[in-house]
CSV table of C-alpha atoms in Angstrom, one decimal:
chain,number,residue,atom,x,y,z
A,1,UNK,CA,-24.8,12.1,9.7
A,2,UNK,CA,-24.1,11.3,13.5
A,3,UNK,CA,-25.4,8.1,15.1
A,4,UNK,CA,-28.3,9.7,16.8
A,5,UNK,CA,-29.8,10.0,13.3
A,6,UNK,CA,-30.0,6.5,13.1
A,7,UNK,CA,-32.5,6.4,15.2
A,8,UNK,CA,-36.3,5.1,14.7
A,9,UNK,CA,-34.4,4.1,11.3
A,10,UNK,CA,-33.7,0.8,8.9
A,11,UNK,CA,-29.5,0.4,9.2
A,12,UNK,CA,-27.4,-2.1,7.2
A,13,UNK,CA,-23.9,-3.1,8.5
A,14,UNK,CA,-21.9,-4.0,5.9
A,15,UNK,CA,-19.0,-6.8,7.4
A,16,UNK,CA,-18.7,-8.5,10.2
A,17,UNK,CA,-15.0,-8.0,11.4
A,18,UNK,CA,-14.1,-5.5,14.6
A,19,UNK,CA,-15.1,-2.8,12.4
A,20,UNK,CA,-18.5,-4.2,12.0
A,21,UNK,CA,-19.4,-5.5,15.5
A,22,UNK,CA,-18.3,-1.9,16.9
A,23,UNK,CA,-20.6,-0.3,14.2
A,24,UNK,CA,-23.6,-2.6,15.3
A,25,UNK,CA,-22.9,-2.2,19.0
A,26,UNK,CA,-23.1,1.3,19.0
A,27,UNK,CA,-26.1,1.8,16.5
A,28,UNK,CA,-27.7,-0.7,18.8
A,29,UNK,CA,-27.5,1.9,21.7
A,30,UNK,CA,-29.5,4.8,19.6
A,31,UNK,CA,-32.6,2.6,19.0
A,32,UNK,CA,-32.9,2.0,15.3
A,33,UNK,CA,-36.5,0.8,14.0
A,34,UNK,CA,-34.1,-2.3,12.8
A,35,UNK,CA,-30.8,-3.2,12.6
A,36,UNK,CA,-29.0,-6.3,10.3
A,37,UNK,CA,-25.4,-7.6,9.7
A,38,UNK,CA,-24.2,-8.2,6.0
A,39,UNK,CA,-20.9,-10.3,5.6
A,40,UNK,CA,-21.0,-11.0,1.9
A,41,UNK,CA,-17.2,-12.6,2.3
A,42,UNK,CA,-17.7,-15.3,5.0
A,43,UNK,CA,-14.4,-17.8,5.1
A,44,UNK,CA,-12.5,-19.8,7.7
A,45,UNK,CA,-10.8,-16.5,9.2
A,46,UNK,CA,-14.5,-15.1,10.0
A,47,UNK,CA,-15.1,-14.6,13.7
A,48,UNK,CA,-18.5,-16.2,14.9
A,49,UNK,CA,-21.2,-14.0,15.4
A,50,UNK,CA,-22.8,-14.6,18.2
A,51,UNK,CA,-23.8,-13.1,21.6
A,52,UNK,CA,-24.8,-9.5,22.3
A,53,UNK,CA,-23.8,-8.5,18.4
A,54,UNK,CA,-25.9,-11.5,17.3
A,55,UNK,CA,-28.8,-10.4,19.6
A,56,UNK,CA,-28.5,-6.8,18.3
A,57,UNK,CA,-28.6,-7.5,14.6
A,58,UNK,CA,-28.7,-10.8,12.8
A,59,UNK,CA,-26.3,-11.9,9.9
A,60,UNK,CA,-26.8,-12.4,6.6
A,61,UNK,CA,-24.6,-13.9,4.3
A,62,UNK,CA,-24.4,-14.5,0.5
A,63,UNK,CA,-26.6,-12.5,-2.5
A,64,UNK,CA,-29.4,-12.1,0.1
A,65,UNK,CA,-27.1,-9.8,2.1
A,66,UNK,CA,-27.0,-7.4,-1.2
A,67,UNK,CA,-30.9,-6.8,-1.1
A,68,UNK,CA,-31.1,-6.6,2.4
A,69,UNK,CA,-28.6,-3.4,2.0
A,70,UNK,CA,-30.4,-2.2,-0.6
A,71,UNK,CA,-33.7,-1.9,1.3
A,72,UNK,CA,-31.7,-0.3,4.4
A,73,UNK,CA,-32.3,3.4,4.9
A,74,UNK,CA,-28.7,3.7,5.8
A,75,UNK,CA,-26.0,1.4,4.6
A,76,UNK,CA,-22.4,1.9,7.0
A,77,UNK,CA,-19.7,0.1,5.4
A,78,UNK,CA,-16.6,-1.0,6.9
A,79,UNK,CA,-13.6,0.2,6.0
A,80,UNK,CA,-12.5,-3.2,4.2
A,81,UNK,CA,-15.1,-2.8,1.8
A,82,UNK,CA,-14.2,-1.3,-1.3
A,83,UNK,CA,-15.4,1.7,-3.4
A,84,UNK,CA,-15.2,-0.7,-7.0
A,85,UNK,CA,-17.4,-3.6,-5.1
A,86,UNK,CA,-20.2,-4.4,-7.7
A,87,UNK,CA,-22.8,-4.1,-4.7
A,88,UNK,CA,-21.2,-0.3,-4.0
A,89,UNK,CA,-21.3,0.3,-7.4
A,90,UNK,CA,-25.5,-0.5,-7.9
A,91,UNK,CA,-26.0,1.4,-4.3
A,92,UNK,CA,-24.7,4.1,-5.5
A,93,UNK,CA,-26.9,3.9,-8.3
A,94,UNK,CA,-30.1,3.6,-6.7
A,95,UNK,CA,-29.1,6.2,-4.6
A,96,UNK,CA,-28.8,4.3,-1.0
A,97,UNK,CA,-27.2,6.4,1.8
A,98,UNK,CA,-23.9,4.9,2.6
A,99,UNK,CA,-21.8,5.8,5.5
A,100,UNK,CA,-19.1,4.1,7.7
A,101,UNK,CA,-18.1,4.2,11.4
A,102,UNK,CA,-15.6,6.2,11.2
A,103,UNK,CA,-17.7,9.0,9.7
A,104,UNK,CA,-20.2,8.5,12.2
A,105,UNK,CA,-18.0,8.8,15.0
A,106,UNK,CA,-15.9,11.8,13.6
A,107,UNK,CA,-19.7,14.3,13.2
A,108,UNK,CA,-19.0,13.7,17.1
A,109,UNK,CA,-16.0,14.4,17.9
A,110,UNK,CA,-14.3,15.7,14.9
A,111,UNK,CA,-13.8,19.0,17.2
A,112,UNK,CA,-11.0,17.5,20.1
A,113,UNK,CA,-9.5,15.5,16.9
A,114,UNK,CA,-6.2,15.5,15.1
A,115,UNK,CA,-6.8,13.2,12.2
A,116,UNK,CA,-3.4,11.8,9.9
A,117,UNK,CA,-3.4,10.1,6.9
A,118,UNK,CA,-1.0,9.7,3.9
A,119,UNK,CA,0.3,7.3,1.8
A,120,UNK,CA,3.4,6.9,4.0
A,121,UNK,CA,4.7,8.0,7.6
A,122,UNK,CA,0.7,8.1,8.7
A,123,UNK,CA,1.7,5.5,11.6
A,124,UNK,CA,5.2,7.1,12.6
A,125,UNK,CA,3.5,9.9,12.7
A,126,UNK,CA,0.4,10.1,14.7
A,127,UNK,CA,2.1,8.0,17.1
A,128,UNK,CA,5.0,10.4,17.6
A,129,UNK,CA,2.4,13.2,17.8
A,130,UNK,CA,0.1,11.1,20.3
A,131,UNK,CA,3.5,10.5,22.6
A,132,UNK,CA,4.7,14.1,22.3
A,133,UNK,CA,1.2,15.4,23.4
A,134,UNK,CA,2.0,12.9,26.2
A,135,UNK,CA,4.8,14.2,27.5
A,136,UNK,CA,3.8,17.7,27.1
A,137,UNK,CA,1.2,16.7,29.8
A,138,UNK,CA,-1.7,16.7,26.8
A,139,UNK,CA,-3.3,12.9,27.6
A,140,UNK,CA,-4.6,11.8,24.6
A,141,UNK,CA,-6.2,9.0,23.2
A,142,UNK,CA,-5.0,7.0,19.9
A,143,UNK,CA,-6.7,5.3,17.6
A,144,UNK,CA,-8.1,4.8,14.1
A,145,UNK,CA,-6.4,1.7,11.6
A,146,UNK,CA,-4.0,1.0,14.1
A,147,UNK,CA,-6.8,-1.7,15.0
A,148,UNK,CA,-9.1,-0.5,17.5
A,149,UNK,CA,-12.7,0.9,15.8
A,150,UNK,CA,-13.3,4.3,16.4
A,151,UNK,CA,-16.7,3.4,17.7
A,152,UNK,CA,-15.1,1.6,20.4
A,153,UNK,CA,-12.8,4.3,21.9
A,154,UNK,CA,-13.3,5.9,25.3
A,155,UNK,CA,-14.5,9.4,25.5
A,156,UNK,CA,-11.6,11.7,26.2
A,157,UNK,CA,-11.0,15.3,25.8
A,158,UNK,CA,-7.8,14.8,22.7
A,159,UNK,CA,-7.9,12.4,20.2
A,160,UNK,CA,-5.5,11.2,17.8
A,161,UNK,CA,-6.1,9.0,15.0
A,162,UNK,CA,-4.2,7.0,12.3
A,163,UNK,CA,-6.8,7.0,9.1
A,164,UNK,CA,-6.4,5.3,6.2
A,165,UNK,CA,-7.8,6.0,2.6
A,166,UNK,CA,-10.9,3.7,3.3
A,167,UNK,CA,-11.5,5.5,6.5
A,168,UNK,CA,-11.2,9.2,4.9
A,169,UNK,CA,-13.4,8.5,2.0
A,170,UNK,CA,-17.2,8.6,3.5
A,171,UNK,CA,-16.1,11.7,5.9
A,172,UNK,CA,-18.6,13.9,6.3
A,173,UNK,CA,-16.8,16.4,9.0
A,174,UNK,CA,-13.4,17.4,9.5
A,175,UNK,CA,-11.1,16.8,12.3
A,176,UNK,CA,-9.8,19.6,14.5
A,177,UNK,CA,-6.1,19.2,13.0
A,178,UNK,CA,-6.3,17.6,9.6
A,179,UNK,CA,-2.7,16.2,8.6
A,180,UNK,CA,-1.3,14.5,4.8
A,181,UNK,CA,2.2,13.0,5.2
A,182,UNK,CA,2.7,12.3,1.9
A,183,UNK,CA,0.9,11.2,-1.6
A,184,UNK,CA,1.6,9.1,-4.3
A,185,UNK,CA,-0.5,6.1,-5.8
A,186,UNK,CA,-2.0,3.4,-3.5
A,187,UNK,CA,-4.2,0.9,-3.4
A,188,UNK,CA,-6.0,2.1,-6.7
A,189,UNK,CA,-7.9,-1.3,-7.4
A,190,UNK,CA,-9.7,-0.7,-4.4
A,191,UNK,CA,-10.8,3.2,-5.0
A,192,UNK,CA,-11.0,2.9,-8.7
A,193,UNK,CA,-7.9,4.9,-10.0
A,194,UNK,CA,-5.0,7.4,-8.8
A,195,UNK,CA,-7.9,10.5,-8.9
A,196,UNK,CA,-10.5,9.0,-7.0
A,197,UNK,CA,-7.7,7.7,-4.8
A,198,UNK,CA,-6.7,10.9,-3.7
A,199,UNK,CA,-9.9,12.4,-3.9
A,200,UNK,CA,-10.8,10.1,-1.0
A,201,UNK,CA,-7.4,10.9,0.9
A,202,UNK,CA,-8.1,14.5,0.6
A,203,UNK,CA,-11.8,13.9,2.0
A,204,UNK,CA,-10.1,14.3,5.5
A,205,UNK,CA,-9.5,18.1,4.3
A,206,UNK,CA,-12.7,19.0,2.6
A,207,UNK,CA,-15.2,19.4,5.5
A,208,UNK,CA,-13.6,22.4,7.1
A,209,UNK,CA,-10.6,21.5,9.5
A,210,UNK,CA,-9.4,24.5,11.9
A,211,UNK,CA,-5.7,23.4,11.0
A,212,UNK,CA,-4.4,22.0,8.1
A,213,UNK,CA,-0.8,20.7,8.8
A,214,UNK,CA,1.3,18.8,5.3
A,215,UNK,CA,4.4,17.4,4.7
A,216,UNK,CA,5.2,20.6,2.6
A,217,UNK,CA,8.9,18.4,0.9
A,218,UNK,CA,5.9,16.2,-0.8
A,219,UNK,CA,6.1,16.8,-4.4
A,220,UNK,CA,2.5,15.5,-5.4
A,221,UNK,CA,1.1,16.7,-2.3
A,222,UNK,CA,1.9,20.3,-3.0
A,223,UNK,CA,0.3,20.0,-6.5
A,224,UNK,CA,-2.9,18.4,-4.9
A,225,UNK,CA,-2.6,21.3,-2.1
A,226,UNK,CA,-2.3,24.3,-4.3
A,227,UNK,CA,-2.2,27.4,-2.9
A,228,UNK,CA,-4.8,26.0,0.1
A,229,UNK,CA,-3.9,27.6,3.4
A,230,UNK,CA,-1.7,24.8,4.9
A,231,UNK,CA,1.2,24.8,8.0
A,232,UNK,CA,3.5,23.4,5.1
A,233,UNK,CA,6.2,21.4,7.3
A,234,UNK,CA,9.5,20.7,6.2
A,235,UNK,CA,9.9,24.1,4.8
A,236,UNK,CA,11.8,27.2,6.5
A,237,UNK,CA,8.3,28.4,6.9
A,238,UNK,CA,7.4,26.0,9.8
A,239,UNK,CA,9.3,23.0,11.1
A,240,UNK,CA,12.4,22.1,9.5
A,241,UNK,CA,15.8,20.4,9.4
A,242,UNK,CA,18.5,22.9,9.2
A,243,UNK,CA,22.4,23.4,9.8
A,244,UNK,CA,22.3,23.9,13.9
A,245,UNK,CA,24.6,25.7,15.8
A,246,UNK,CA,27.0,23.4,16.3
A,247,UNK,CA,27.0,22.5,12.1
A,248,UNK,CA,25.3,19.3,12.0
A,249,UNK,CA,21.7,19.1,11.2
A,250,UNK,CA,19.2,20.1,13.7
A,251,UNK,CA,15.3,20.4,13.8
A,252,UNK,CA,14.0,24.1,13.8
A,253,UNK,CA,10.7,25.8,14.7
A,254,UNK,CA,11.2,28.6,11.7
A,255,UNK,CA,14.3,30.5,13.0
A,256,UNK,CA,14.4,28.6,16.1
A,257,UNK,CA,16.9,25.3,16.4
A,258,UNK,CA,15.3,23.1,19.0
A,259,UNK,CA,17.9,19.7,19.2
A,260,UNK,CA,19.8,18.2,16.9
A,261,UNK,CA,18.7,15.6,14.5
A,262,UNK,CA,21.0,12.7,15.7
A,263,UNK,CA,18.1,12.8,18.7
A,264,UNK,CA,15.7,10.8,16.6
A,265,UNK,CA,16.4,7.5,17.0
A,266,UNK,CA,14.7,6.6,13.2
A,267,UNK,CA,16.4,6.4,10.0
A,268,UNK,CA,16.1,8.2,6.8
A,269,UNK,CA,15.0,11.9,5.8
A,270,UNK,CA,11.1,10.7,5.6
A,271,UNK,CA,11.6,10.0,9.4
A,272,UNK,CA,12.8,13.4,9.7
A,273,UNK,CA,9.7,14.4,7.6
A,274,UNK,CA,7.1,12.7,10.2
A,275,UNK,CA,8.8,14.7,12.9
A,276,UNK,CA,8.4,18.1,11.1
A,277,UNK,CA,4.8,17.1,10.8
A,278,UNK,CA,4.3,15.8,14.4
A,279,UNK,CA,6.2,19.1,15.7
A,280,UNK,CA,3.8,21.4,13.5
A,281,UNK,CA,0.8,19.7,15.0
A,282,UNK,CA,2.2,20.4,18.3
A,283,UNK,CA,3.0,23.5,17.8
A,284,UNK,CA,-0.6,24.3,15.8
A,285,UNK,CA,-2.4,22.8,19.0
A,286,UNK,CA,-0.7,25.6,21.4
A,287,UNK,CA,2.0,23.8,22.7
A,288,UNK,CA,4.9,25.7,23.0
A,289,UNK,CA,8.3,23.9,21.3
A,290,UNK,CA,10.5,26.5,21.7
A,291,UNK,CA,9.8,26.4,25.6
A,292,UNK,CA,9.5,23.4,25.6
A,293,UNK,CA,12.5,22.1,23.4
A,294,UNK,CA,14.7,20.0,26.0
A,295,UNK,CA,11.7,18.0,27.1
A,296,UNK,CA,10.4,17.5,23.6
A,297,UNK,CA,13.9,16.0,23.0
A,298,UNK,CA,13.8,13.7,25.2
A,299,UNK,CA,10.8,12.5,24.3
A,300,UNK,CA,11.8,12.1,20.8
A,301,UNK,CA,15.0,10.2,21.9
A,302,UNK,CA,13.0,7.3,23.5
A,303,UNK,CA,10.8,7.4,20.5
A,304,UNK,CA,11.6,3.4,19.5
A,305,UNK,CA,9.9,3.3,16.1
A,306,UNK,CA,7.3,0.8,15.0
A,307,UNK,CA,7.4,-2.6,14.7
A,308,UNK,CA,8.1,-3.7,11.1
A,309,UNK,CA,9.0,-0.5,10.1
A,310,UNK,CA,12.8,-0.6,9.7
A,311,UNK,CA,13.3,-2.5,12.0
A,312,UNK,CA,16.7,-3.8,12.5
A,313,UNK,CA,17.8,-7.3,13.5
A,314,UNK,CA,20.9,-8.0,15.3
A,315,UNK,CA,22.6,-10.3,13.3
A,316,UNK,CA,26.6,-11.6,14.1
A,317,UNK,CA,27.7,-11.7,10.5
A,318,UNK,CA,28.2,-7.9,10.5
A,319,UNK,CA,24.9,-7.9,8.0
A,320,UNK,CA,22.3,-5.2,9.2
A,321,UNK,CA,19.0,-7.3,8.2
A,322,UNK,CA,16.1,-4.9,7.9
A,323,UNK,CA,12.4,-5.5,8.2
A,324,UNK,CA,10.6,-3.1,6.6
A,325,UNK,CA,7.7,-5.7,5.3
A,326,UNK,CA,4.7,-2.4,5.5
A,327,UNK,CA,6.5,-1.4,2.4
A,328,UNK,CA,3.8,-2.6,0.1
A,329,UNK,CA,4.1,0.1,-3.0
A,330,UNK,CA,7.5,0.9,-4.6
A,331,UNK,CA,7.6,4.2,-3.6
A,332,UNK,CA,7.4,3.2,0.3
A,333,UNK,CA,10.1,0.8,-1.2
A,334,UNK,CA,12.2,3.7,-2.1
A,335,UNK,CA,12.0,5.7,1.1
A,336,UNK,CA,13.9,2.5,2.5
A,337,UNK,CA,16.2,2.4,0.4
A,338,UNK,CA,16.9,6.0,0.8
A,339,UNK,CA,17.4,5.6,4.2
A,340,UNK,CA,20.5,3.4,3.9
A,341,UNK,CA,22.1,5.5,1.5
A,342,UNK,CA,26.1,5.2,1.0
A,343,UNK,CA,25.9,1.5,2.3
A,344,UNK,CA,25.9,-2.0,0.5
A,345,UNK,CA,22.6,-2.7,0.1
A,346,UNK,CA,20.4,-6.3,-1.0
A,347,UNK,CA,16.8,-5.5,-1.0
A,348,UNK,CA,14.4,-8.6,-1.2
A,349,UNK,CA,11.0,-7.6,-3.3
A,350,UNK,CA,7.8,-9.4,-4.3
A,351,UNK,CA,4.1,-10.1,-2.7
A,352,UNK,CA,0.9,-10.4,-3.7
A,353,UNK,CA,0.9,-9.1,-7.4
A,354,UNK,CA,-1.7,-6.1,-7.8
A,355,UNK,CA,-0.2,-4.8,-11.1
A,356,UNK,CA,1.4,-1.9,-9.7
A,357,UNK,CA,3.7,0.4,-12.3
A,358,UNK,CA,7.6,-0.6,-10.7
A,359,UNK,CA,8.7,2.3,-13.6
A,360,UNK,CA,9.2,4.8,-10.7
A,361,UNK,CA,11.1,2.5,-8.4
A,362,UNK,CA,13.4,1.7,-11.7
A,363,UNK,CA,13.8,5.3,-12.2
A,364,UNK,CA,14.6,5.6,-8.2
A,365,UNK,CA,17.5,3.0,-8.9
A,366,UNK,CA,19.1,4.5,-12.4
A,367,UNK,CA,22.2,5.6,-10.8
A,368,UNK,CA,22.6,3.5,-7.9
A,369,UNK,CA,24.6,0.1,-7.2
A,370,UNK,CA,22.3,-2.4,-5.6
A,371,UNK,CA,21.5,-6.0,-5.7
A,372,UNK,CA,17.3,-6.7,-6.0
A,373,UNK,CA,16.2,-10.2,-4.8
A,374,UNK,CA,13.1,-10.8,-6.7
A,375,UNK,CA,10.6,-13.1,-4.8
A,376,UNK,CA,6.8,-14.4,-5.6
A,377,UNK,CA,4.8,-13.5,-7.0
A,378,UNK,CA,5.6,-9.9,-8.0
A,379,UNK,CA,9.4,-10.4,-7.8
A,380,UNK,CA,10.2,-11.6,-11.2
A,381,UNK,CA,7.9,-8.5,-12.5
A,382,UNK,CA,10.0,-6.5,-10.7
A,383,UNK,CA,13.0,-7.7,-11.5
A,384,UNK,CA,11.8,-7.6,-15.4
A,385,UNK,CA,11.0,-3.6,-14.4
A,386,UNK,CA,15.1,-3.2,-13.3
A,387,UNK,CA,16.4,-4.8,-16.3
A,388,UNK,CA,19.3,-3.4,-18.1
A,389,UNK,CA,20.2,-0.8,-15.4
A,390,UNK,CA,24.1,-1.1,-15.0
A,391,UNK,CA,24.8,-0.8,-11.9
A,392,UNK,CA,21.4,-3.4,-10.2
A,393,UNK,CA,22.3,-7.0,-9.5
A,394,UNK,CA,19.5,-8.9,-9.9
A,395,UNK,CA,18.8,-12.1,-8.6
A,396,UNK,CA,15.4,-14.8,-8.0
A,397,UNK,CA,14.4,-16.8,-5.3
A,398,UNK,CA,11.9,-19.4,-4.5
A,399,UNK,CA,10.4,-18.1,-1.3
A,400,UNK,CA,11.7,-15.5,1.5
A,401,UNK,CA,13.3,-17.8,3.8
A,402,UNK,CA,15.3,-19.0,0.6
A,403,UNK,CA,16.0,-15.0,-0.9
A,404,UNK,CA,17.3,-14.7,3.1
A,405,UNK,CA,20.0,-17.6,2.5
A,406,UNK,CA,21.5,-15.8,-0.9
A,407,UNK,CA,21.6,-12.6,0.4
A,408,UNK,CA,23.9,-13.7,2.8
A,409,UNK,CA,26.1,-14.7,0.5
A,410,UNK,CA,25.8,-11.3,-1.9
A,411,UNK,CA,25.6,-9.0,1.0
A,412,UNK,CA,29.3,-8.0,2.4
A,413,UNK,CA,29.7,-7.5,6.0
A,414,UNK,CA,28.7,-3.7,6.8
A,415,UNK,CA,25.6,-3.8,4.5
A,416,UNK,CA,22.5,-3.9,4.6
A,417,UNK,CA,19.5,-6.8,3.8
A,418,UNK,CA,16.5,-4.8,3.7
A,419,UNK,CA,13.3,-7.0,3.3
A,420,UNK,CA,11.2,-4.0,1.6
A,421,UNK,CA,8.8,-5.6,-0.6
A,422,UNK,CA,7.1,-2.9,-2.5
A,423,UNK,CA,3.6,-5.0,-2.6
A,424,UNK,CA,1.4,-7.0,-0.1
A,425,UNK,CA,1.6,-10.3,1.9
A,426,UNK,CA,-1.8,-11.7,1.6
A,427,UNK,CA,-1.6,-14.8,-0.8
A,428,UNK,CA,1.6,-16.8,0.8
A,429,UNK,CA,1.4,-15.5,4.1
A,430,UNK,CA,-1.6,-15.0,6.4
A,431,UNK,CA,-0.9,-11.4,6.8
A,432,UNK,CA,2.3,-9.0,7.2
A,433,UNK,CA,2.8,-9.7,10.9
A,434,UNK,CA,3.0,-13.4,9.1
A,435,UNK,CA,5.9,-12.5,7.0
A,436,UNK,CA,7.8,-10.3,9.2
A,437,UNK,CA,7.7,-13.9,11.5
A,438,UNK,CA,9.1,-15.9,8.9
A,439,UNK,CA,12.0,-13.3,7.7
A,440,UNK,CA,13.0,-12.9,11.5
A,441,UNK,CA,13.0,-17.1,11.6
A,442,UNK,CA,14.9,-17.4,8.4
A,443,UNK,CA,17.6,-14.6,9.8
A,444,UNK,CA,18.2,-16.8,12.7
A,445,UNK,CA,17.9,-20.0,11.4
A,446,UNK,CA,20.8,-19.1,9.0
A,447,UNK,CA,23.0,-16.9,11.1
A,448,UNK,CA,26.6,-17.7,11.4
């Protein structure tokens, strides 16, 4: 479905957020017989609707806004609205067409577009391909659930786009380049279970992609995969780290070394996994990385990362603090710790508790010696998960700023306090830029 066939036609938006307001301002544009706004989760953070949105499609709020979905011809659903909400449920019953922007916008432009998604390294990812393309003199826009709608980006001739699960479920059409980073359980309360979970992560594959690019090291991604054609990177096959010619570990196009591995300024071998993938996209849109290599390295050398994303804060105490606060499932939890491998290391879990299984993140930490700082409200669960393990130091604290203070005093000079809290922030904090403040502040506030 593309948004010209929403014209002369009945269309329910379902939210009122950015995703919303872009969705309304661009069905507005193609002349629907009628168009109205459903918010059925109204509160205090809700933006007011008003102005040219307002004037384009009134809101409705509260159980009218279910039957005024119900009688649209076409329902498109923003992103934040889950596949288990009762209201999804009974459309689906009575057989309502339901869409979302981002489907809409892909049947479009699906053909200039390299889509990622993955249940980590998505972000790193289309990012580092979006500023490789760059500086291989391929402009590009980027977009997608870094927080700018689809349906309000600029026509350009290359797109990339960060897409999350939500976004890849109601997909319709491929993009260009379809890329998986990685796969393992996530945010299953909102998609119903692990299957449909990645049923609606794999969407972004199943409409007929040119080029399908995976992280090919990804255990449960290669079982998902099966024998599908796929540039499978990480494997000798297609981009890979390798011994290099000088005997350290270098980044190679098959046979090929292109620079050495120090050059990426990001931590830990799922880092080096992103760039594999972002190389192979490269490499699958024409670009040519062997030619190319020295300026590619560069490029990857001023790479900086993103924000709250291991990031490290200076800290006089000889502590390396860590904020790594997008670490909302244990197994993003592990990658962290992974990366600091071989160094003293006090991780400080807990979040919002969404009954997540913590059994693989014990099983990560059988054989390793590492103090956990349990925090609320899914800290003390955690910390229940790791009991017994001989060689984990567990410990509980009241709040962050207060599991900040006692890891100061567990944590020896040349390690590590990595904030990595394998669950959300919503519930004590306003949202994850909200916590990432407040473990910056409590750093500070008790530096020596």
């Amino acid at each position: 479905m593309r948004l010209s066939d929403l014209r002369g036609r009945h269309v329910a938006v379902w939210g009122a957020g950015r995703e919303g307001r872009a969705a309304v301002t661009a069905i507005a544009a193609h002349g629907p017989a009628g168009l109205v706004a459903v918010d059925d989760s109204a509160n205090f953070l809700s933006l007011p609707w008003e102005g040219p949105v307002a004037a384009a499609a009134p809101l409705v709020t509260g159980e009218e806004g279910f039957d005024r979905l119900a009688a649209a011809d076409v329902v498109v659903r923003s992103p934040g609205v889950p596949s288990t909400h009762p209201w999804m449920v009974e459309l689906r019953r009575r057989a309502v067409p339901v869409t979302q922007g981002s489907a809409l916008w892909m049947a479009d432009h699906g053909d200039r577009t390299v889509g990622v998604t993955g249940s980590k390294g998505k972000s790193t990812t289309s990012s580092l391909i979006s500023r490789l393309l760059t500086a291989m003199d391929r402009p590009n826009v980027f977009g997608g659930n870094i927080g700018v709608p689809l349906l309000d980006l600029p026509e350009a001739e290359l797109y990339v786009l960060e897409l999350s699960s939500y976004q890849c479920a109601d997909l319709t059409e491929s993009p260009r380049v379809a890329v998986v980073t990685a796969l393992f359980p996530e945010h299953l309360d909102a998609h119903g279970g692990e299957r449909q979970y990645y049923r609606d992560k794999l969407n972004l594959l199943a409409h007929g992609p040119h080029t399908v690019v995976v992280n090919g090291a990804d255990p449960r991604l290669a079982v998902e995969l099966g024998d599908r054609a796929a540039v499978r990177a990480g494997l000798p096959s297609a981009t890979h780290v390798a011994s290099g010619p000088d005997g350290t570990p270098w980044f190679h196009l098959r046979d090929t070394p292109l620079f050495p591995r120090a050059v990426l300024p990001l931590v830990g071998r799922h880092n080096e996994s992103n760039l594999c993938v972002a190389l192979a996209v490269l490499d699958a849109l024409g670009v040519d990385v062997v030619g190319r290599k020295d300026a590619l390295a560069i490029a990857v050398a001023e790479f900086q990362g993103l924000a709250h994303r291991l990031t490290e804060i200076p800290d006089p105490s000889g502590v390396t603090f860590v904020d790594d606060t997008l670490a909302t499932s244990p197994y993003a939890a592990m990658h962290a710790i992974d990366a600091y491998e071989g160094r003293p290391l006090t991780v400080i879990v807990g979040g919002n508790d969404r009954g997540l299984d913590y059994s693989p993140l014990r099983d990560h930490l059988a054989e390793r010696e590492i103090t956990v700082i349990g925090i609320p409200d899914s800290g003390p669960r955690i910390v229940e998960a790791l009991a017994g393990l001989p060689a984990v130091r567990t410990e509980l604290a009241e709040d962050l700023v207060a599991a900040v203070g006692l890891s100061r005093k567990l944590t020896p000079a040349g390690g590590v306090v990595l904030l990595s809290p394998a669950a959300p922030s919503y519930g004590r904090f306003r949202n994850f830029e909200h916590r990432s403040e407040v473990f910056a502040q409590a750093v500070a506030d008790t530096a020596r």
